[in-house]
Coordinates of C-alpha atoms and ligand atoms in Angstrom, one line a residue:
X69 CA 46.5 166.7 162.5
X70 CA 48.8 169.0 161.9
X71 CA 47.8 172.2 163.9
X72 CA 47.0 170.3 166.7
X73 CA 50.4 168.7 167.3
X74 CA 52.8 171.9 166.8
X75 CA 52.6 172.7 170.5
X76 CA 53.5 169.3 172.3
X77 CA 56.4 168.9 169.5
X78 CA 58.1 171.9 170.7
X79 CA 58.4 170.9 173.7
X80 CA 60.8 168.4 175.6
X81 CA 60.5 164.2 175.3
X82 CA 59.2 163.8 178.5
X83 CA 56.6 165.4 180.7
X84 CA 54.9 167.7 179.2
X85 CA 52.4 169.8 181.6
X86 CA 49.4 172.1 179.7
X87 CA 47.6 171.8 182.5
X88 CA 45.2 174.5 181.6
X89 CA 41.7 173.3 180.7
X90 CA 39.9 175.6 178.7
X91 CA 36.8 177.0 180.0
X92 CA 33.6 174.6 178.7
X93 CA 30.2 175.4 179.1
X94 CA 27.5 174.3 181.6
X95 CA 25.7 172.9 178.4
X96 CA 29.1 170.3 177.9
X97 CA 28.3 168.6 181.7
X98 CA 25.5 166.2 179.9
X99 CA 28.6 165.1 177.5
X100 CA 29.6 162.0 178.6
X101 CA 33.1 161.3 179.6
X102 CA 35.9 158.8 178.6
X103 CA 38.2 156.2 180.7
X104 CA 40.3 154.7 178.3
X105 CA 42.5 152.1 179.9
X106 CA 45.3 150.2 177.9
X107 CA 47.1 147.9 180.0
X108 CA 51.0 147.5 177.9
X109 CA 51.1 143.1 177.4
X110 CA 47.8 142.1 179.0
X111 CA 47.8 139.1 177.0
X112 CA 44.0 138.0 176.4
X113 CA 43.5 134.9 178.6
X114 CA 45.4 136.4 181.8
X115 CA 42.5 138.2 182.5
X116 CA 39.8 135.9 184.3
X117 CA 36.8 137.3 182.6
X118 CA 38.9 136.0 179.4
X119 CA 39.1 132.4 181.2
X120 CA 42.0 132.4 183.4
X121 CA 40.9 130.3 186.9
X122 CA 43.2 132.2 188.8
X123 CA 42.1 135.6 190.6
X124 CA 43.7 137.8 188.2
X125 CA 41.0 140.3 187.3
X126 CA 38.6 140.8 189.4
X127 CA 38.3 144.0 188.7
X128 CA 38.4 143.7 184.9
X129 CA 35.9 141.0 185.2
X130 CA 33.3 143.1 187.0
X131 CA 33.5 145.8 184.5
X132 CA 33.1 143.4 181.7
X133 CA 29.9 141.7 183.5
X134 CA 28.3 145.4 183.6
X135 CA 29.8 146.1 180.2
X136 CA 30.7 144.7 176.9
X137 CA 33.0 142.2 176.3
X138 CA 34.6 141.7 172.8
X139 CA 35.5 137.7 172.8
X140 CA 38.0 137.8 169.8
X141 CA 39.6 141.0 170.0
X142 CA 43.5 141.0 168.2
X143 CA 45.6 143.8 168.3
X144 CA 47.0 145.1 165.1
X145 CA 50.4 144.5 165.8
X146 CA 52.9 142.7 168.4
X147 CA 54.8 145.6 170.2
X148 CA 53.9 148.8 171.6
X149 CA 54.6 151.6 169.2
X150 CA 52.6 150.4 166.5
X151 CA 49.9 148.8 168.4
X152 CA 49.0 151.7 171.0
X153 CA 49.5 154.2 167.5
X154 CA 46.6 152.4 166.0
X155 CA 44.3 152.2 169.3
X156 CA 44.9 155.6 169.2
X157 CA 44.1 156.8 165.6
X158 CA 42.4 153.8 164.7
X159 CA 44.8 153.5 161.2
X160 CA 46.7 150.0 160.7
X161 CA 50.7 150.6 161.3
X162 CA 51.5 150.3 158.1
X163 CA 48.7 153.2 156.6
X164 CA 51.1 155.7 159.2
X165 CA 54.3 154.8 157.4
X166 CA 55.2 156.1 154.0
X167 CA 55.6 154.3 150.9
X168 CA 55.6 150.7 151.4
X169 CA 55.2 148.7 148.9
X170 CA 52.4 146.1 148.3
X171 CA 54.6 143.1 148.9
X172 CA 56.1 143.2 152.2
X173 CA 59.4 145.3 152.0
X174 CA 62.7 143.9 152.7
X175 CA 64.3 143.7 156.4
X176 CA 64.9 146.8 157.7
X177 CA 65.4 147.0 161.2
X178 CA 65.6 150.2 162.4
X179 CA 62.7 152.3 161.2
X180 CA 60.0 150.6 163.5
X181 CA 61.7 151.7 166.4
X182 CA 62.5 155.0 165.2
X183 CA 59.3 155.6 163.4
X184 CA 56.8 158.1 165.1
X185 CA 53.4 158.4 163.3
X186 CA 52.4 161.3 160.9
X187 CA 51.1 164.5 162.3
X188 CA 48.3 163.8 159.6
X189 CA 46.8 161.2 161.6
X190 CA 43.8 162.3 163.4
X191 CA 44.1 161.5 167.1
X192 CA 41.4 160.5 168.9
X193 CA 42.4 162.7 171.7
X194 CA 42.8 165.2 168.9
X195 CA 39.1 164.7 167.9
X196 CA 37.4 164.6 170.9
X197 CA 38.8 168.1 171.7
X198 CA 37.5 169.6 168.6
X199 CA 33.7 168.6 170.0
X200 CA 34.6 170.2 173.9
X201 CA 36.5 167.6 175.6
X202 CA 39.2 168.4 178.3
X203 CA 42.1 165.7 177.3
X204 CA 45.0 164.5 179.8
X205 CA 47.2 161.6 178.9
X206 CA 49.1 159.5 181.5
X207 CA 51.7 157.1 180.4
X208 CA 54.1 154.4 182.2
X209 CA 55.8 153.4 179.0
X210 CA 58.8 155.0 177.6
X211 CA 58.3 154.2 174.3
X212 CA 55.3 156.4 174.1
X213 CA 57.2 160.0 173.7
X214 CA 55.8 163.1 172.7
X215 CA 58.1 163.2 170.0
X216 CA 56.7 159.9 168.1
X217 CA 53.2 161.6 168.2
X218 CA 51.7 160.3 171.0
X219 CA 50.8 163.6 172.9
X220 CA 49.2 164.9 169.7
X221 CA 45.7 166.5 171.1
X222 CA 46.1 166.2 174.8
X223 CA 45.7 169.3 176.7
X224 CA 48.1 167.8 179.5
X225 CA 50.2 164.8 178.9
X226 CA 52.8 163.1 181.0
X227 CA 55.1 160.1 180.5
X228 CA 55.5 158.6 183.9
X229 CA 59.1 157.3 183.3
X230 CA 59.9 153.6 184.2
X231 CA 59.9 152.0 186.5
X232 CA 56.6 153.3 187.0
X233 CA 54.2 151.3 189.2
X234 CA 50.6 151.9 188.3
X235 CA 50.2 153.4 191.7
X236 CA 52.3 155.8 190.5
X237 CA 50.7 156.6 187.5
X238 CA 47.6 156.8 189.5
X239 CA 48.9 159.7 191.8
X240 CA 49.6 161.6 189.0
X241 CA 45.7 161.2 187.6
X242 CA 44.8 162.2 190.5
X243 CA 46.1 166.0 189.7
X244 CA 43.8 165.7 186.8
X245 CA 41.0 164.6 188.2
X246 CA 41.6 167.0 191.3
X247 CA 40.4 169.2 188.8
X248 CA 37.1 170.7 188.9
X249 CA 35.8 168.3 185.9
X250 CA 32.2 168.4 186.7
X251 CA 31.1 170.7 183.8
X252 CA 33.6 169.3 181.5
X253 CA 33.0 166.4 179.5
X254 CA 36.8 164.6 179.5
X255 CA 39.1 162.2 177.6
X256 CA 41.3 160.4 180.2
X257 CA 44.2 158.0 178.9
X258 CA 46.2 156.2 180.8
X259 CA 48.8 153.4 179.9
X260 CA 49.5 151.0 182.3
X261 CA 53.2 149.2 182.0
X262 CA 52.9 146.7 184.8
X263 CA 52.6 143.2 183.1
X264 CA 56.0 144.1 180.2
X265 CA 58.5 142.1 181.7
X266 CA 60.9 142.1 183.7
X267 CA 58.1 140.9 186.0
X268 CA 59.0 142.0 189.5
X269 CA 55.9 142.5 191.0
X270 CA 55.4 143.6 194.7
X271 CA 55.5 141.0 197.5
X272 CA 51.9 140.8 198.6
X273 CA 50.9 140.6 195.2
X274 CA 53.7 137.9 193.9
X275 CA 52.4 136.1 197.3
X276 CA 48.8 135.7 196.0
X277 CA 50.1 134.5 192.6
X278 CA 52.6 132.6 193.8
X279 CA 52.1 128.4 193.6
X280 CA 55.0 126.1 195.4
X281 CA 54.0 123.5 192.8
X282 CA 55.4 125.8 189.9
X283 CA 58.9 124.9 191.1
X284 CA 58.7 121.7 189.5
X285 CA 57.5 122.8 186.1
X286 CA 59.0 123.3 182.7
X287 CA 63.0 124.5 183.4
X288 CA 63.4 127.4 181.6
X289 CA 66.9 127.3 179.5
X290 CA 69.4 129.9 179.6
X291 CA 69.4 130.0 175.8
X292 CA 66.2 132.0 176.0
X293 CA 67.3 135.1 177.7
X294 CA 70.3 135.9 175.3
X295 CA 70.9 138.9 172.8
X296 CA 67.6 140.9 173.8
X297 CA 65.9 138.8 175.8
X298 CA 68.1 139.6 178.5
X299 CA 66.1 142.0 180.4
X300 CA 63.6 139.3 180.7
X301 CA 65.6 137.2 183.2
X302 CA 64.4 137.2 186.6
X303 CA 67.0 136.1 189.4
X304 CA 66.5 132.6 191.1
X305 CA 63.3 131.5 189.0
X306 CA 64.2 128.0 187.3
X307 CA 60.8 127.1 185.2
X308 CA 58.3 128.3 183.2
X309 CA 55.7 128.2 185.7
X310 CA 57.7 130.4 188.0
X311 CA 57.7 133.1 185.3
X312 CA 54.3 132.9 184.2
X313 CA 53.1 133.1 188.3
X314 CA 55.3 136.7 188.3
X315 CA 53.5 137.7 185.2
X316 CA 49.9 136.6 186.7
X317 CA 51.3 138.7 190.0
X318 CA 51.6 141.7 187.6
X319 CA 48.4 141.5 185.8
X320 CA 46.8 141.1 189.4
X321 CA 48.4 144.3 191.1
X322 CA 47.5 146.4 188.0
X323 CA 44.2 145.3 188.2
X324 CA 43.9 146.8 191.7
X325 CA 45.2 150.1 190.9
X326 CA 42.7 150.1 187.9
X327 CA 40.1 149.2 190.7
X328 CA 41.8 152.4 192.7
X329 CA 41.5 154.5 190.1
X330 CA 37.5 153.9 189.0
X331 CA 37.2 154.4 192.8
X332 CA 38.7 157.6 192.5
X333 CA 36.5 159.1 189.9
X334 CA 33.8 157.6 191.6
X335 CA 34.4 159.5 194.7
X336 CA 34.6 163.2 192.5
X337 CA 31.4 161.7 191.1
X338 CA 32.9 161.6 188.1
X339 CA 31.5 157.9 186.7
X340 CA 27.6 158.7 186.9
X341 CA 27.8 160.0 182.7
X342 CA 31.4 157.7 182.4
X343 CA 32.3 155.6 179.7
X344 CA 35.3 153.1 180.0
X345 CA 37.6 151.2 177.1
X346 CA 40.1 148.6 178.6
X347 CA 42.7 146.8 176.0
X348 CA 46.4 146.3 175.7
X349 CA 48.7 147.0 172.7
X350 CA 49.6 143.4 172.4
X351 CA 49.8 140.2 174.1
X352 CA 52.8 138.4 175.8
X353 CA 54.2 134.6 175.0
X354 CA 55.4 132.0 177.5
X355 CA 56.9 129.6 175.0
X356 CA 53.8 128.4 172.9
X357 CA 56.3 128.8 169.4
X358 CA 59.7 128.8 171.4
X359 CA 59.6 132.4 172.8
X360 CA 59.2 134.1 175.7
X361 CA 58.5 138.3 175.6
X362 CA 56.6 140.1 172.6
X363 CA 57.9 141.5 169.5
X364 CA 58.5 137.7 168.2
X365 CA 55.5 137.0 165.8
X366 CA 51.8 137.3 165.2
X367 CA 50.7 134.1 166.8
X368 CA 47.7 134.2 168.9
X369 CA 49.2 134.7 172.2
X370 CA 51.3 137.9 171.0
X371 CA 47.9 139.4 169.2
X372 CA 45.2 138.9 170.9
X373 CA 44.2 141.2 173.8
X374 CA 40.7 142.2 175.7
X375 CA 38.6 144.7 174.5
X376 CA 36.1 145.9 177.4
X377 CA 33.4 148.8 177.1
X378 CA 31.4 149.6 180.1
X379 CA 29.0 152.8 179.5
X380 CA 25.5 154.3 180.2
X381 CA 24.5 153.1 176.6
X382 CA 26.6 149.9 176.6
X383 CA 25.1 146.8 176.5
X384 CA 25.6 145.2 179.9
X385 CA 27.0 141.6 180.3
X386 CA 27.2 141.4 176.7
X387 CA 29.9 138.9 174.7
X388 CA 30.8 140.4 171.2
X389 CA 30.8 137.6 169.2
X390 CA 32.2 139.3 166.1
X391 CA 35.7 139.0 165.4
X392 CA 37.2 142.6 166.6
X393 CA 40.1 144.7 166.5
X394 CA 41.4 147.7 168.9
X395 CA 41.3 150.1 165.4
X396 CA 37.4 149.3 166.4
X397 CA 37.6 151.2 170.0
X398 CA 38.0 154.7 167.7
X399 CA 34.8 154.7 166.2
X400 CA 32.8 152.8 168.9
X401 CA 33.8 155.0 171.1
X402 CA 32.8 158.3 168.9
X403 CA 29.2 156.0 168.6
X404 CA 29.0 155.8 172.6
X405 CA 29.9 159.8 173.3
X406 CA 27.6 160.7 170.2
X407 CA 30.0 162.5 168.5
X408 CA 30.8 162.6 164.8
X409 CA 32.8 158.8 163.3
X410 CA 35.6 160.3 161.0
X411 CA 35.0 159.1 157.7
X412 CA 38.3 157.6 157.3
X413 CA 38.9 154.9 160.0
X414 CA 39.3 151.4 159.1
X415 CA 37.3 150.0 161.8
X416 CA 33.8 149.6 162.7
X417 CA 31.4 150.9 165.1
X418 CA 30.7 147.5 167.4
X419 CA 27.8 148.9 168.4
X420 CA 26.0 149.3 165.8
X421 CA 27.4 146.8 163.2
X422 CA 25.7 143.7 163.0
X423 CA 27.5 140.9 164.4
X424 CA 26.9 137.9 162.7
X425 CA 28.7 140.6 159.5
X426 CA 32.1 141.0 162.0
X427 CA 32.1 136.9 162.7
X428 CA 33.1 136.4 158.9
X429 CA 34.8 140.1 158.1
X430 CA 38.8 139.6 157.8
X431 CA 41.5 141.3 159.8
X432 CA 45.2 141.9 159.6
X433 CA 48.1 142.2 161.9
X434 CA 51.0 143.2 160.6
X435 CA 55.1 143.5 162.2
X436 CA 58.3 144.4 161.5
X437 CA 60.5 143.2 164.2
X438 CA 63.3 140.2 164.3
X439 CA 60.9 139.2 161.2
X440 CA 58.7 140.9 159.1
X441 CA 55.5 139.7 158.6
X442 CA 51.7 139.9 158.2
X443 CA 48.7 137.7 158.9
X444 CA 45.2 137.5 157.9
X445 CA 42.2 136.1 159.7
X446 CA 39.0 135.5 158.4
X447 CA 36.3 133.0 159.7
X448 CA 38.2 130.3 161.7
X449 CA 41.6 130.5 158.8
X450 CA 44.9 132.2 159.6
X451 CA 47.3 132.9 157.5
X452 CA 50.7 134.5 158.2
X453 CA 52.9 135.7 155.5
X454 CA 56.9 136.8 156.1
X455 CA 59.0 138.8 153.6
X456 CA 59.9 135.4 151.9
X457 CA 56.8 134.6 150.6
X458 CA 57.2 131.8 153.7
X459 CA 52.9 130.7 154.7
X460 CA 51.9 128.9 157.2
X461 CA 47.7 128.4 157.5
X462 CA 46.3 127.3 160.6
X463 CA 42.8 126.3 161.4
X464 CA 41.8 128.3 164.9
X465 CA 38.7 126.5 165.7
X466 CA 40.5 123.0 165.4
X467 CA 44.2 124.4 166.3
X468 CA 44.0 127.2 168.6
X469 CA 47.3 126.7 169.3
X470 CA 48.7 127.3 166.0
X471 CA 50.3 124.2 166.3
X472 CA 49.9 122.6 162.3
X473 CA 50.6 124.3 159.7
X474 CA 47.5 123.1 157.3
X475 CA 48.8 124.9 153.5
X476 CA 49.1 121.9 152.1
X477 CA 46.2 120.6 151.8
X478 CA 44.4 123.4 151.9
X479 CA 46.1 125.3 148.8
X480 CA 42.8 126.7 148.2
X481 CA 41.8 128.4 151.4
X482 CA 45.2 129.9 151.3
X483 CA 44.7 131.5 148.2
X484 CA 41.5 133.1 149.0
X485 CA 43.1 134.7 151.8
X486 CA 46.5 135.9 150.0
X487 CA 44.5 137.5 147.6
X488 CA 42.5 139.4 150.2
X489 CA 46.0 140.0 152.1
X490 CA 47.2 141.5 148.9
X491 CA 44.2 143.6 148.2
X492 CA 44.7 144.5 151.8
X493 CA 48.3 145.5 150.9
X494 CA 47.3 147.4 147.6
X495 CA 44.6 149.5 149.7
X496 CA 47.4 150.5 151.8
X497 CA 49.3 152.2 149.6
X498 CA 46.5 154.6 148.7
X499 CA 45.8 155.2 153.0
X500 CA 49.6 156.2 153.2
X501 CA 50.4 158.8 155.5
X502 CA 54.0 160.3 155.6
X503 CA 56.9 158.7 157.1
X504 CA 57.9 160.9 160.2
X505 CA 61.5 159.6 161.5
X506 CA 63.0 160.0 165.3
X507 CA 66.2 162.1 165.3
X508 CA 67.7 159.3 167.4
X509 CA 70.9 161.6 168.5
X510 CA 68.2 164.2 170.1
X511 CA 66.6 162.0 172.4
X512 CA 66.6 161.9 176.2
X513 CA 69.7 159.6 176.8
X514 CA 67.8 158.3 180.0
X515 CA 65.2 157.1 177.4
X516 CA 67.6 155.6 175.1
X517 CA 69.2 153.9 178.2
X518 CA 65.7 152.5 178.7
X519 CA 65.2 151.3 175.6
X520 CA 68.4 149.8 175.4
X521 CA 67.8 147.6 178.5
X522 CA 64.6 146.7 177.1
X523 CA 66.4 145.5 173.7
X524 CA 64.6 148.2 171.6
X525 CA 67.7 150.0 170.6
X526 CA 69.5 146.6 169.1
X527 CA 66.4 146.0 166.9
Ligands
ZN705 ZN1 53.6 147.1 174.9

């Protein structure tokens, strides 16, 4: 919203510090609290309460086992900026751009990464501290600046700049929670960045992921780390396996500092009236379609990420069946701290939709990297559309891999679902919220450095 935003955009890229937390009432210490967690490229299945057989998650899968856990959860998009946008205002990418039109517009390359979303966009952080919440923001990714919108409603928020260890990040919770919180019902974010590659993980935790037998895996060719993959490449590691045990290494050491910080709030006795959300912007690919990184496409591996509630009024040990979608955590989350659901969000309240309705609703993610395109998923049928008018339909329940493209003999499933991708498209254009646009020459040139090494810049 607009008000709320003027103060954090006057100020610098970086850290910004309002530390002051305005004086709530006794009456506000029965509010309950919120942890929400996103973890940047915590692709789905890496976490063991997801499936993975290796250890690493333990603490993700004891939270799910005394929470909720949302079995198909996508993200809405397959990079950061986008995807953490919508987590946080719980709007599809493209309803924070301006005029699109309905059929997917041509290439062009550099809004995404310049984009920032609309100061008209109501924040969750924005809205819980117009019902009494204190609000602090932590966040390892530098992507996530001030100046694309991200610090709109957050009393304190600080961009941990890379490379940024979640230990890190945690000290500087700790401030925050140093606090005296006890009469304040709070909003904590924090953005983990461990997992986004490059992968270099500390020793003791590469050691517990690390298997001698991945040596003689898949050889990884030096094809795939050119242009802007290049920050990917990890000295000395010669297969797939090798990569993925590095990635596994990351997701595990996060983990513990997640574990660290719960611990933490437990010890202030902050967790007794504590809700917590834990998802990621997007997934992460290890060659499934020919890739390695994110930002590729909106197969599976890229979209799909976990979506964990664990709250005095969630539903302990409790699998979501419903097909899901982090633009869901907004107003489920307004539904578990019994505050008001803005009337405008596109997603549901998980809690109290049933369902068997969210197994057969349809969802769309949506990107404008390398090559634009959107998908559609409804009961077990995906369909992704590019700028070309290109389809490809794939049955999940028999192809989970995406591996045959089905839209030939299936004409007529893929109709049904490009009509409801176009209606999709045409409902857009009415959600539209201005087009806001980064004043690339006025950035922090450490941060443009950053992105640069990550390949942003060249997009
Ligand atoms: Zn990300």
């Amino acid at each position: 919203m607009i008000n709320a935003v003027n103060i954090p955009r006057l100020l610098a890229t970086l850290s910004i510090a309002l530390t002051a937390i305005l004086p709530y009432s006794r009456a506000n210490a029965e509010k309950p609290s919120l942890l929400m967690i996103m973890i940047d490229t915590q692709r789905m299945d890496a976490a063991g309460c997801y499936g993975n057989n290796r250890p690493t998650t333990p603490i993700l899968d004891r939270i799910s086992q005394n929470g909720t856990l949302s079995v198909n959860a996508v993200s809405t998009c397959c990079w950061t900026t986008p995807a953490t946008a919508s987590m946080i205002t719980g709007l599809y990418p493209s309803t924070m751009r301006g005029k699109q039109p309905a059929k997917l517009p041509p290439s062009d390359k550099a809004w995404f990464w310049r984009w920032r979303f609309s100061e008209e966009a109501l924040t969750l952080a924005e809205h819980l501290k117009e019902n009494g919440y204190a609000t602090a923001g932590f966040v390892a990714n530098n992507i996530l600046t001030s100046d694309r919108g991200f610090a709109q409603g957050f009393d304190q928020y600080k961009l941990v700049k890379n490379p940024s260890p979640a230990d890190k990040v945690n000290r500087e919770v700790m401030e925050f929670i140093d606090q005296d919180l006890k009469d304040t019902p709070f909003f904590l974010y924090v953005h983990y960045y461990d997992p986004h590659g490059p992968y270099r993980p500390p020793k003791p935790w590469l050691k517990m992921m690390d298997q001698p037998e991945s040596a003689q895996g898949r050889p990884l060719a030096p094809e795939l780390f050119k242009k802007d993959y290049g920050y990917l490449r990890i000295a000395g590691l010669k297969t797939l396996e090798q990569y993925r045990d590095r990635y596994h290494a990351e997701v595990r050491y996060t983990d513990q500092f997640l574990g660290e910080l719960i611990r933490a709030l437990a010890r202030k006795g902050l967790h007794k009236n504590l809700n917590i959300v834990i998802s990621s912007d997007h997934g992460e690919t290890f060659l499934e379609h020919g890739k390695l990184g994110h930002r590729n496409y909106l197969y599976q591996e890229e979209i799909k990420v976990p979506l964990i509630f664990q709250g005095p009024k969630v539903p302990k040990g409790w699998l979501h069946p419903g097909l899901t979608q982090i633009i869901d955590a907004f107003p489920s989350v307004c539904n578990l701290l019994k505050i008001p659901i803005p009337k405008h969000l596109t997603g549901v309240n998980l809690f109290s939709t049933v369902p068997q309705r969210l197994m057969s609703r349809h969802i769309i993610t949506e990107t404008n990297t390398r090559h634009i395109q959107r998908a559609i998923h409804k009961d077990n049928w995906k369909l992704i559309m590019d700028q070309n008018d290109r389809s490809r339909l794939f049955n999940l329940k028999t192809d989970p891999q995406e591996s045959r493209n089905v839209i030939k003999t299936h004409k007529d499933v893929s109709l049904q679902l490009k009509v409801l991708l176009d209606q999709w498209a045409q409902g857009q254009l009415n959600k539209q919220l201005p087009t806001l646009s980064i004043d690339v020459e006025k950035m922090d040139p450490e941060i443009v450095k950053s992105l640069e090494a990550l390949g942003y810049i060249s997009e």
